[in-house]
Amino acid sequence: AEYMGDCCTSVIQLEDGDVVHVAQGAIVTYSTEAASPHWDDMPSLSPKHYNHKFGLTRLCPISRQSSLLNDELEHIVMGGYPHFMLKEICEQASSLENTMSGRLHPSNATVKLGGIEPFVRTIARARRLLFFAVNSAYHGALAVRNTLEDLLDIPISIELAVDYPERAPPIFRDDVCCFISFTGENQDVLAVLEYCKQKGALCVGFTNQVGSSVAAATHCGVYLHAGFEAGITATKIYSSEVVTLLMFALVISEENLAVAPRRSEIINALHELPAKVKTTLDALDMREPAAEFQHNQNFLVMGRGYQMATCMEGALKLKQVALVHSEGIHLGELKHGPLALVDENMPVLLLCTRPLESEKDDMYGKVKSSLQQILARHGRPLIIAHDDDFDLLPQSLGCRVITLPRVLDCLQTILNMLPLQLLAYHLGVLKGCQVDGPGARR
């Protein structure tokens, strides 16, 4: 790699079995071949110095091409923001536009993803569609699962990549396995990728990094195009993942006429999403709620339906950035233990957003019932709702309510994450945490 200051500007992609020798600024790459060692061919090496890690091999000099990284230096400066995390939260409207640019075509209700175009019919005929990821990437896949199940007549499975090869579950040749890694270098995801390739499954990659290991090892894939993210915690890249997976579902379901109205609805909502994200960010101010929670060390983030993944991701952000204990809890499990934790001193973040009036949501009544149970135990949740939700607001008297615009159900998670990301950020700053690098305090 070549560096400019602290920033890598180019990278050499190695393959399995490659050995690199670096000395005095010179880089020489060797490839190992299955053969007995011929010491006469390599006078500088001898059995005494030979690295037995490679077994009975010989080293042959090869050339591996270096490629320039697309990220320019101005993209990784803070631009007047106090931290990268805040900058990247506020960039989400533009990053979503970049993710959809040239792909989403509302005028004729189509989506084009060139990276998977030759494999669309193969994916549509798959026995199963399996997604493998960890951390925020895993939560992003969970956020889209309902929509994938709505649009595709394929069994959907969202799996944590951790320890999956050790479990050795069955993978079939007509399965399609999707691998999500923001950097493209997560070792757990790469281990599952190798396992699924050995089983003969079609492997599809989703990553933000061009030329990464996931991009090189999969048969096809889609780049997120979220732009460079210097902060350690996923913010804009999470929302770009959700949008990319939704576009993936729209492409695979294009020939399914039964879901054509739903597809058109999602495409139009995606087109309007960046403007709504910008409007929401301009109106949000989470500094006051963060100041109220500054001395709390435990948080419960609750929701259900489409918002369960949002709860898990919001709880993860609080852990990563503010270094507090937090849990994402499904409201359906409230009576099975978590309700006992609720009192006037326990911070509860409750997602009470509902879909557009044209949509049916059987879970909204259950969410309101759960709110009553929390209030009955003297809980005072911070409620995330809609400003025009006149049915809910009278019940929440005495509680702080954060109001958001109303969008399509499958996109609401992106708007709901904005106050949770900002709360984690401001809480981390107040606690003296290094918000751009979790796990350490100043």
Coordinates of C-alpha atoms in Angstrom, one line a residue:
A1 CA 0.0 0.0 0.0
E2 CA 1.1 3.6 -0.6
Y3 CA 0.2 6.3 2.0
M4 CA -0.4 10.0 2.0
G5 CA -0.1 11.1 5.6
D6 CA -2.3 8.7 7.6
C7 CA -4.4 7.8 4.5
C8 CA -3.9 4.8 2.2
T9 CA -4.0 5.8 -1.4
S10 CA -3.5 2.5 -3.2
V11 CA -3.7 -1.2 -2.4
I12 CA -2.3 -4.5 -3.8
Q13 CA -4.9 -7.3 -3.7
L14 CA -3.2 -10.6 -2.7
E15 CA -4.5 -14.1 -3.4
D16 CA -4.4 -17.3 -1.3
G17 CA -0.9 -18.6 -1.0
D18 CA 0.8 -15.3 -1.9
V19 CA 3.9 -14.3 0.1
V20 CA 5.1 -10.7 0.3
H21 CA 8.7 -9.6 1.0
V22 CA 9.1 -6.0 2.0
A23 CA 12.6 -4.6 2.5
Q24 CA 13.9 -1.0 2.3
G25 CA 10.8 0.2 0.6
A26 CA 10.8 -2.5 -2.1
I27 CA 7.9 -4.9 -2.4
V28 CA 8.3 -8.3 -4.0
T29 CA 5.4 -10.7 -4.3
Y30 CA 5.8 -14.5 -4.5
S31 CA 3.2 -17.3 -5.2
T32 CA 3.4 -20.7 -3.7
E33 CA 3.1 -23.7 -6.0
A34 CA 2.4 -27.3 -4.9
A35 CA 5.8 -29.0 -5.6
S36 CA 8.9 -30.1 -3.9
P37 CA 11.3 -27.3 -3.0
H38 CA 14.1 -26.8 -5.4
W39 CA 16.8 -25.0 -3.4
D40 CA 19.0 -24.6 -6.4
D41 CA 16.4 -22.4 -8.0
M42 CA 16.4 -20.2 -4.9
P43 CA 19.9 -19.8 -3.7
S44 CA 18.9 -17.1 -1.2
L45 CA 16.8 -19.6 0.6
S46 CA 17.9 -22.8 2.4
P47 CA 16.2 -25.5 4.4
K48 CA 17.4 -23.8 7.5
H49 CA 15.6 -20.6 6.7
Y50 CA 12.7 -22.1 4.8
N51 CA 9.3 -21.2 6.4
H52 CA 7.6 -24.6 7.0
K53 CA 4.2 -22.8 7.2
F54 CA 3.9 -23.4 3.4
G55 CA 4.8 -27.1 3.5
L56 CA 6.4 -28.6 0.4
T57 CA 6.2 -25.6 -1.9
R58 CA 8.3 -23.4 -4.1
L59 CA 8.1 -19.6 -4.3
C60 CA 7.8 -18.0 -7.7
P61 CA 8.0 -14.2 -8.2
I62 CA 4.8 -12.8 -9.6
S63 CA 3.3 -9.4 -10.3
R64 CA 0.2 -8.2 -8.5
Q65 CA -1.3 -5.0 -9.8
S66 CA -1.9 -2.2 -7.4
S67 CA -5.2 -0.1 -7.7
L68 CA -5.9 3.4 -6.5
L69 CA -8.5 3.9 -3.9
N70 CA -11.4 6.2 -4.9
D71 CA -11.6 8.1 -1.6
E72 CA -10.1 11.5 -2.0
L73 CA -8.4 13.3 0.8
E74 CA -11.2 15.9 1.2
H75 CA -13.7 13.2 1.9
I76 CA -11.9 12.2 5.1
V77 CA -11.5 15.6 6.7
M78 CA -14.1 16.7 9.3
G79 CA -15.2 19.8 7.3
G80 CA -16.0 21.9 10.4
Y81 CA -17.7 19.2 12.4
P82 CA -16.2 18.3 15.8
H83 CA -16.2 14.6 15.1
F84 CA -16.4 12.3 12.1
M85 CA -19.4 10.5 13.5
L86 CA -21.5 13.7 13.6
K87 CA -20.3 14.6 10.1
E88 CA -21.3 11.2 8.7
I89 CA -24.7 11.2 10.4
C90 CA -25.4 14.6 8.7
E91 CA -24.2 13.3 5.3
Q92 CA -26.8 10.6 5.1
A93 CA -29.1 12.4 2.7
S94 CA -26.2 12.8 0.1
S95 CA -24.9 9.3 0.7
L96 CA -28.4 7.8 0.0
E97 CA -28.5 9.8 -3.2
N98 CA -25.1 8.4 -4.2
T99 CA -26.3 4.8 -3.4
M100 CA -29.4 5.2 -5.7
S101 CA -27.7 7.3 -8.4
G102 CA -28.0 5.7 -11.8
R103 CA -29.8 2.7 -10.3
L104 CA -33.3 3.9 -9.3
H105 CA -35.6 5.1 -12.1
P106 CA -39.0 6.2 -10.8
S107 CA -40.2 7.4 -14.2
N108 CA -40.6 3.8 -15.4
A109 CA -40.6 2.1 -12.0
T110 CA -37.4 0.1 -12.6
V111 CA -34.1 -0.5 -10.7
K112 CA -30.9 -1.5 -12.4
L113 CA -28.0 -3.2 -10.5
G114 CA -25.3 -4.0 -13.1
G115 CA -23.3 -6.1 -10.7
I116 CA -25.9 -8.9 -10.5
E117 CA -27.6 -8.5 -13.9
P118 CA -26.3 -11.7 -15.4
F119 CA -27.5 -13.7 -12.3
V120 CA -30.9 -12.2 -11.7
R121 CA -32.9 -15.2 -13.0
T122 CA -30.6 -17.7 -11.1
I123 CA -31.3 -15.8 -7.9
A124 CA -35.0 -15.6 -8.5
R125 CA -35.1 -19.4 -8.9
A126 CA -33.1 -20.1 -5.8
R127 CA -34.1 -22.7 -3.2
R128 CA -33.2 -20.4 -0.4
L129 CA -31.8 -16.9 0.0
L130 CA -29.3 -16.7 2.9
F131 CA -27.7 -13.5 4.2
F132 CA -24.6 -13.6 6.3
A133 CA -23.3 -10.6 8.3
V134 CA -22.2 -9.4 11.7
N135 CA -23.0 -6.3 13.9
S136 CA -24.6 -3.4 12.1
A137 CA -24.6 -5.2 8.8
Y138 CA -26.6 -8.0 10.4
H139 CA -29.1 -5.5 11.7
G140 CA -29.5 -3.9 8.3
A141 CA -30.3 -7.3 6.8
L142 CA -32.9 -7.9 9.5
A143 CA -34.5 -4.5 8.8
V144 CA -35.1 -5.6 5.2
R145 CA -36.2 -9.2 5.9
N146 CA -40.0 -8.4 5.9
T147 CA -39.8 -6.7 2.5
L148 CA -37.7 -9.6 1.1
E149 CA -40.4 -12.0 2.2
D150 CA -43.1 -9.8 0.8
L151 CA -41.6 -9.4 -2.7
L152 CA -39.8 -12.7 -3.2
D153 CA -41.3 -16.2 -3.3
I154 CA -38.1 -17.6 -1.7
P155 CA -37.4 -18.7 1.9
I156 CA -35.3 -16.0 3.5
S157 CA -32.7 -16.6 6.3
I158 CA -30.7 -13.9 8.0
E159 CA -27.7 -15.5 9.8
L160 CA -24.9 -14.3 12.0
A161 CA -21.6 -15.2 10.3
V162 CA -19.9 -15.9 13.6
D163 CA -19.2 -19.6 14.1
Y164 CA -21.4 -20.6 11.1
P165 CA -18.7 -22.8 9.4
E166 CA -18.1 -24.6 12.8
R167 CA -21.8 -25.5 12.9
A168 CA -21.5 -26.9 9.4
P169 CA -25.2 -26.6 8.5
P170 CA -26.3 -27.8 5.0
I171 CA -25.8 -25.5 2.1
F172 CA -27.2 -26.6 -1.3
R173 CA -26.0 -25.9 -4.8
D174 CA -29.3 -24.1 -5.6
D175 CA -29.0 -21.9 -2.6
V176 CA -28.0 -18.2 -3.1
C177 CA -25.7 -16.9 -0.3
C178 CA -25.3 -13.2 0.2
F179 CA -22.4 -11.8 2.2
I180 CA -22.6 -8.3 3.7
S181 CA -19.4 -6.6 5.0
F182 CA -19.0 -2.8 5.0
T183 CA -15.2 -3.1 4.7
G184 CA -15.3 -6.3 2.7
E185 CA -12.6 -7.7 5.0
N186 CA -14.5 -9.2 8.0
Q187 CA -12.9 -12.5 8.8
D188 CA -16.2 -14.2 10.0
V189 CA -18.0 -13.3 6.8
L190 CA -15.0 -14.4 4.7
A191 CA -14.9 -17.8 6.5
V192 CA -18.6 -18.4 5.7
L193 CA -18.0 -17.3 2.1
E194 CA -15.3 -19.9 1.7
Y195 CA -17.5 -22.5 3.3
C196 CA -20.5 -21.7 1.0
K197 CA -18.2 -21.7 -2.1
Q198 CA -17.0 -25.1 -1.3
K199 CA -20.7 -26.3 -1.2
G200 CA -21.2 -24.9 -4.7
A201 CA -23.7 -22.1 -3.8
L202 CA -23.9 -18.9 -5.8
C203 CA -22.2 -16.2 -3.7
V204 CA -23.4 -12.5 -3.8
G205 CA -21.4 -9.8 -2.1
F206 CA -22.5 -6.5 -0.6
T207 CA -19.7 -4.2 0.4
N208 CA -18.7 -0.5 0.4
Q209 CA -15.1 -1.1 -0.5
V210 CA -14.1 -1.6 -4.1
G211 CA -11.4 -4.3 -4.5
S212 CA -12.0 -5.8 -1.1
S213 CA -11.8 -9.5 -0.3
V214 CA -15.6 -10.0 -0.4
A215 CA -15.7 -8.2 -3.8
A216 CA -12.9 -10.4 -5.1
A217 CA -14.2 -13.8 -3.8
T218 CA -17.9 -13.6 -4.7
H219 CA -19.4 -14.5 -8.0
C220 CA -21.3 -11.2 -8.3
G221 CA -22.4 -8.3 -6.1
V222 CA -23.5 -4.8 -5.4
Y223 CA -21.4 -1.9 -4.0
L224 CA -23.1 0.3 -1.4
H225 CA -21.5 3.6 -2.7
A226 CA -22.0 5.2 0.7
G227 CA -18.7 7.1 0.5
F228 CA -15.8 6.9 2.9
E229 CA -16.7 6.5 6.6
A230 CA -13.9 7.5 8.9
G231 CA -15.8 7.0 12.1
I232 CA -15.7 3.4 13.5
T233 CA -19.4 3.1 14.1
A234 CA -21.7 2.5 11.1
T235 CA -24.0 5.5 10.5
K236 CA -24.5 6.5 6.8
I237 CA -23.3 3.1 5.7
Y238 CA -26.1 1.4 7.6
S239 CA -28.8 3.4 5.8
S240 CA -27.1 2.8 2.5
E241 CA -27.1 -0.9 3.2
V242 CA -30.8 -0.9 3.9
V243 CA -31.5 1.0 0.6
T244 CA -29.2 -1.3 -1.4
L245 CA -30.9 -4.5 -0.1
L246 CA -34.3 -3.0 -0.9
M247 CA -33.1 -2.3 -4.5
F248 CA -31.8 -5.8 -4.6
A249 CA -35.2 -7.1 -3.7
L250 CA -36.9 -4.9 -6.3
V251 CA -34.6 -6.2 -9.0
I252 CA -35.1 -9.8 -8.2
S253 CA -38.9 -9.4 -8.0
E254 CA -39.2 -7.4 -11.3
E255 CA -41.0 -10.2 -13.2
N256 CA -43.4 -11.0 -10.3
L257 CA -46.6 -9.1 -11.5
A258 CA -48.4 -9.9 -8.2
V259 CA -46.2 -7.5 -6.3
A260 CA -46.0 -4.8 -9.0
P261 CA -48.1 -2.2 -7.0
R262 CA -45.9 -2.8 -3.9
R263 CA -42.7 -2.4 -6.0
S264 CA -43.9 0.9 -7.5
E265 CA -44.8 2.1 -4.0
I266 CA -41.3 1.3 -2.7
I267 CA -39.5 2.9 -5.7
N268 CA -41.4 6.2 -5.3
A269 CA -40.7 6.2 -1.5
L270 CA -37.0 5.6 -2.2
H271 CA -36.9 8.5 -4.6
E272 CA -38.3 10.8 -1.9
L273 CA -36.2 9.4 1.0
P274 CA -33.1 11.7 0.8
A275 CA -35.2 14.8 1.1
K276 CA -37.0 13.4 4.1
V277 CA -33.8 12.5 5.7
K278 CA -32.5 16.0 5.3
T279 CA -35.7 17.5 6.7
T280 CA -35.5 15.2 9.7
L281 CA -31.8 16.0 10.4
D282 CA -32.4 19.7 10.1
A283 CA -35.2 19.5 12.7
L284 CA -33.6 17.1 15.2
D285 CA -31.8 18.2 18.3
M286 CA -30.9 15.4 20.8
R287 CA -28.6 17.4 23.1
E288 CA -31.3 17.9 25.7
P289 CA -32.4 14.3 26.0
A290 CA -28.7 13.3 26.1
A291 CA -28.1 15.7 29.0
E292 CA -31.0 14.1 30.9
F293 CA -29.5 10.6 30.4
Q294 CA -25.9 11.6 31.0
H295 CA -25.6 9.8 34.3
N296 CA -27.5 6.6 33.3
Q297 CA -25.6 3.4 32.6
N298 CA -28.5 1.2 31.4
F299 CA -30.9 1.7 28.5
L300 CA -33.8 -0.4 27.1
V301 CA -34.7 0.2 23.4
M302 CA -38.1 -1.3 22.5
G303 CA -40.1 -1.8 19.4
R304 CA -41.6 -4.5 17.2
G305 CA -42.3 -5.4 13.6
Y306 CA -40.1 -3.5 11.2
Q307 CA -38.6 -1.6 14.1
M308 CA -37.1 -4.5 16.0
A309 CA -33.9 -4.3 13.9
T310 CA -33.8 -0.6 14.6
C311 CA -33.9 -1.3 18.4
M312 CA -31.0 -3.7 18.1
E313 CA -29.0 -1.2 16.0
G314 CA -29.8 1.7 18.4
A315 CA -28.8 -0.4 21.4
L316 CA -25.5 -1.3 19.6
K317 CA -24.8 2.4 18.9
L318 CA -25.3 3.3 22.6
K319 CA -22.8 0.5 23.6
Q320 CA -20.2 1.4 20.9
V321 CA -20.3 5.2 21.4
A322 CA -21.5 6.0 24.9
L323 CA -20.0 2.9 26.5
V324 CA -23.3 2.1 28.4
H325 CA -25.2 -1.1 28.8
S326 CA -28.2 -1.2 26.4
E327 CA -30.6 -3.8 25.1
G328 CA -32.8 -4.0 22.1
I329 CA -36.1 -5.6 23.3
H330 CA -39.0 -6.9 21.3
L331 CA -42.2 -5.6 22.8
G332 CA -43.8 -9.0 22.4
E333 CA -41.3 -10.2 25.0
L334 CA -42.1 -7.3 27.4
K335 CA -44.1 -9.5 29.9
H336 CA -41.5 -12.2 29.9
G337 CA -39.0 -10.5 32.1
P338 CA -38.0 -7.1 30.7
L339 CA -41.1 -5.3 32.2
A340 CA -39.7 -6.1 35.6
L341 CA -36.8 -3.8 34.9
V342 CA -39.0 -0.8 34.1
D343 CA -39.4 1.9 36.7
E344 CA -39.0 5.7 37.0
N345 CA -35.2 5.4 37.0
M346 CA -34.8 3.1 33.9
P347 CA -34.3 5.0 30.6
V348 CA -36.6 3.5 28.0
L349 CA -36.5 4.4 24.3
L350 CA -39.8 3.4 22.7
L351 CA -40.3 3.3 18.9
C352 CA -44.0 4.0 18.3
T353 CA -43.9 5.0 14.6
R354 CA -46.7 3.7 12.4
P355 CA -47.0 3.2 8.6
L356 CA -48.8 5.4 6.2
E357 CA -52.6 5.3 6.3
S358 CA -52.8 3.3 3.1
E359 CA -50.9 0.4 4.8
K360 CA -52.2 -2.0 7.4
D361 CA -50.3 -2.5 10.6
D362 CA -51.7 -5.0 13.0
M363 CA -48.9 -4.4 15.4
Y364 CA -49.5 -0.7 16.2
G365 CA -52.3 -1.4 18.6
K366 CA -50.0 -3.8 20.4
V367 CA -47.3 -1.1 20.7
K368 CA -49.8 1.3 22.3
S369 CA -50.8 -1.5 24.7
S370 CA -47.1 -2.0 25.6
L371 CA -46.8 1.8 26.2
Q372 CA -49.7 1.6 28.8
Q373 CA -47.9 -1.3 30.6
I374 CA -44.7 0.8 30.8
L375 CA -46.5 3.8 32.1
A376 CA -48.3 1.6 34.7
R377 CA -44.9 0.8 36.1
H378 CA -44.1 4.5 36.4
G379 CA -41.8 4.3 33.4
R380 CA -41.3 7.6 31.5
P381 CA -40.1 6.5 28.1
L382 CA -38.6 8.7 25.4
I383 CA -41.1 8.1 22.6
I384 CA -40.2 8.2 18.9
A385 CA -43.5 8.8 17.0
H386 CA -45.1 11.0 14.3
D387 CA -46.2 14.5 14.9
D388 CA -49.6 13.8 13.4
D389 CA -50.3 10.7 15.5
F390 CA -53.2 12.2 17.5
D391 CA -54.2 8.8 18.7
L392 CA -50.9 8.2 20.6
L393 CA -49.9 11.6 21.8
P394 CA -52.6 12.0 24.5
Q395 CA -51.4 8.7 26.1
S396 CA -47.8 10.0 26.3
L397 CA -48.4 13.0 28.6
G398 CA -45.4 13.4 30.9
C399 CA -43.1 11.7 28.4
R400 CA -40.6 13.3 26.0
V401 CA -41.7 12.7 22.4
I402 CA -39.4 12.9 19.4
T403 CA -41.5 13.4 16.2
L404 CA -40.4 12.3 12.8
P405 CA -41.9 12.4 9.3
R406 CA -44.0 9.4 8.1
V407 CA -42.6 7.3 5.4
L408 CA -43.2 3.8 3.9
D409 CA -43.0 1.0 6.5
C410 CA -39.8 -0.6 5.1
L411 CA -38.0 2.8 5.1
Q412 CA -39.1 4.1 8.5
T413 CA -36.1 2.3 10.1
I414 CA -33.7 4.8 8.3
L415 CA -35.5 7.9 9.8
N416 CA -35.9 6.2 13.2
M417 CA -32.2 5.5 13.4
L418 CA -31.4 9.3 13.1
P419 CA -32.4 10.3 16.7
L420 CA -30.8 7.1 18.1
Q421 CA -27.5 7.8 16.4
L422 CA -27.6 11.5 17.5
L423 CA -28.5 10.5 21.1
A424 CA -25.6 8.0 21.2
Y425 CA -23.3 10.7 19.8
H426 CA -24.2 13.5 22.2
L427 CA -24.3 11.0 25.2
G428 CA -20.8 9.8 24.3
V429 CA -19.5 13.4 24.1
L430 CA -21.0 14.3 27.4
K431 CA -19.5 11.2 29.0
G432 CA -16.0 12.0 27.6
C433 CA -15.9 9.0 25.2
Q434 CA -13.9 8.9 22.0
V435 CA -16.9 8.8 19.7
D436 CA -14.9 8.2 16.6
G437 CA -13.1 5.2 18.2
P438 CA -15.3 3.2 20.6
G439 CA -13.8 1.4 23.6
A440 CA -11.6 4.2 24.9
R441 CA -12.2 7.3 27.0
R442 CA -10.2 10.5 27.0

